[in-house]
Short mmCIF file of C-alpha atoms and ligand atoms in Angstrom, two decimals:
data_model
loop_
_atom_site.label_atom_id
_atom_site.label_comp_id
_atom_site.label_asym_id
_atom_site.label_seq_id
_atom_site.Cartn_x
_atom_site.Cartn_y
_atom_site.Cartn_z
CA MET T 350 106.83 -95.99 63.55
CA ASN T 351 108.67 -95.89 66.87
CA LYS T 352 110.38 -99.21 67.65
CA GLU T 353 109.87 -98.63 71.53
CA VAL T 354 106.20 -99.12 71.04
CA ASP T 355 106.76 -102.86 70.23
CA LEU T 356 108.53 -103.57 73.51
CA GLU T 357 106.43 -105.04 76.18
CA ASP T 358 106.88 -104.85 79.92
CA LYS T 359 107.86 -108.40 81.05
CA LYS T 360 108.33 -109.89 84.44
CA LEU T 361 111.87 -111.34 84.91
CA LEU T 362 112.49 -113.80 87.59
CA GLY T 363 115.58 -113.89 89.76
CA SER T 364 116.66 -115.91 92.83
CA GLY T 365 116.35 -112.92 95.18
CA GLY T 366 113.47 -111.10 93.57
CA TYR T 367 112.13 -110.07 90.25
CA ALA T 368 112.19 -107.08 87.90
CA PHE T 369 109.90 -105.55 85.24
CA ALA T 370 111.64 -104.58 81.93
CA LYS T 371 110.94 -104.00 78.37
CA LEU T 372 112.17 -106.77 76.16
CA THR T 373 112.20 -107.27 72.49
CA GLU T 374 110.60 -110.54 71.23
CA GLN T 375 113.96 -111.86 70.38
CA GLU T 376 115.29 -111.32 73.88
CA GLU T 377 112.28 -112.79 75.41
CA ALA T 378 112.55 -116.09 73.20
CA LYS T 379 116.23 -116.28 74.18
CA ALA T 380 115.52 -115.90 77.89
CA SER T 381 112.38 -117.95 78.38
CA LEU T 382 113.81 -121.32 77.08
CA GLY T 383 110.38 -122.26 75.90
CA VAL T 384 108.70 -121.89 79.28
CA PRO T 385 106.35 -119.12 80.32
CA GLN T 386 108.72 -117.68 82.93
CA ILE T 387 111.58 -115.44 81.87
CA PHE T 388 114.80 -115.49 83.93
CA LEU T 389 116.80 -112.49 84.70
CA SER T 390 119.97 -114.62 84.62
CA LYS T 391 119.22 -115.69 81.05
CA VAL T 392 118.54 -112.15 79.73
CA GLY T 393 122.01 -111.01 80.82
CA ARG T 394 122.77 -107.28 81.12
CA LEU T 395 120.09 -104.94 79.94
CA ASN T 396 120.24 -101.19 79.80
CA GLU T 397 119.02 -99.66 83.09
CA GLU T 398 116.58 -97.62 81.12
CA ARG T 399 114.68 -100.74 80.12
CA PHE T 400 113.64 -101.46 83.72
CA THR T 401 110.37 -100.12 85.03
CA LYS T 402 110.48 -101.58 88.52
CA TYR T 403 111.89 -104.41 90.66
CA TYR T 404 110.88 -106.40 93.67
CA CYS T 405 113.46 -107.27 96.37
CA ASN T 406 112.69 -110.49 98.49
CA ASN T 407 114.82 -109.28 101.26
CA CYS T 408 113.11 -105.87 101.72
CA ALA T 409 109.82 -107.44 100.66
CA GLU T 410 109.26 -104.32 98.80
CA GLU T 411 108.89 -103.05 95.27
CA TYR T 412 110.96 -100.22 93.95
CA PRO T 413 110.57 -98.01 90.83
CA GLY T 414 113.34 -98.18 88.17
CA SER T 415 116.19 -100.50 87.74
CA PRO T 416 118.12 -102.64 90.18
CA ALA T 417 121.81 -101.81 90.56
CA ILE T 418 123.82 -103.73 87.94
CA VAL T 419 127.44 -104.59 88.96
CA TYR T 420 129.55 -106.46 86.37
CA GLU T 421 133.01 -107.28 85.38
CA ASN T 422 134.73 -108.61 82.15
CA PRO T 423 137.25 -111.19 83.19
CA ASN T 424 137.79 -112.60 79.60
CA GLU T 425 138.69 -115.85 81.34
CA GLN T 426 139.28 -118.98 79.39
CA VAL T 427 137.01 -121.64 80.96
CA GLY T 428 137.13 -124.40 78.32
CA THR T 429 138.95 -125.15 75.05
CA ASP T 430 137.06 -122.55 73.01
CA ILE T 431 134.94 -121.02 75.82
CA VAL T 432 135.73 -117.70 77.29
CA LEU T 433 133.92 -116.01 80.08
CA ILE T 434 133.31 -112.51 78.74
CA GLU T 435 131.21 -111.02 81.52
CA LYS T 436 129.82 -111.86 84.78
CA GLY T 437 127.46 -109.63 86.62
CA GLU T 438 124.82 -109.24 89.37
CA TYR T 439 121.53 -107.47 89.70
CA LYS T 440 121.34 -105.99 93.17
CA CYS T 441 118.79 -104.23 95.29
CA ARG T 442 119.80 -100.57 95.59
CA LYS T 443 118.51 -100.43 99.15
CA CYS T 444 120.01 -103.55 100.81
CA ASP T 445 122.49 -104.95 98.32
CA ASN T 446 120.56 -108.28 98.18
CA VAL T 447 121.44 -110.10 94.93
CA LEU T 448 118.32 -110.49 92.77
CA ALA T 449 120.08 -112.48 90.04
CA LEU T 450 123.51 -113.52 88.69
CA TYR T 451 124.36 -113.87 85.08
CA ARG T 452 127.33 -115.09 82.98
CA ARG T 453 128.02 -114.33 79.39
CA PHE T 454 130.27 -116.58 77.33
CA ASN T 455 131.62 -116.20 73.90
CA LYS T 456 129.28 -118.89 72.77
ZN1 ZN S 1349 116.39 -104.97 99.17
#
């Protein structure tokens, strides 16, 4: 059986818009924090192929495919045992509006 079939199209909320992407149940559980909404910032970076469409608040328009994903890997020590591994932004491809920010730590 093809694993892709299990993936469901989910709405992921951001501060500057939202996106639809296919998430595994595990990713969904991790990102939703027990509430019905799923936040793009909690999901972190997803492969662009997982996105089906996104909506930009600034353009007030929906676009097919993935928003642009810009990220860096600072590997910056931010606490005793805490390292900031990655920080990134989901951006509108048309106007550069930031749809969501995310941070990934070593724990
Ligand atoms: Zn836009």
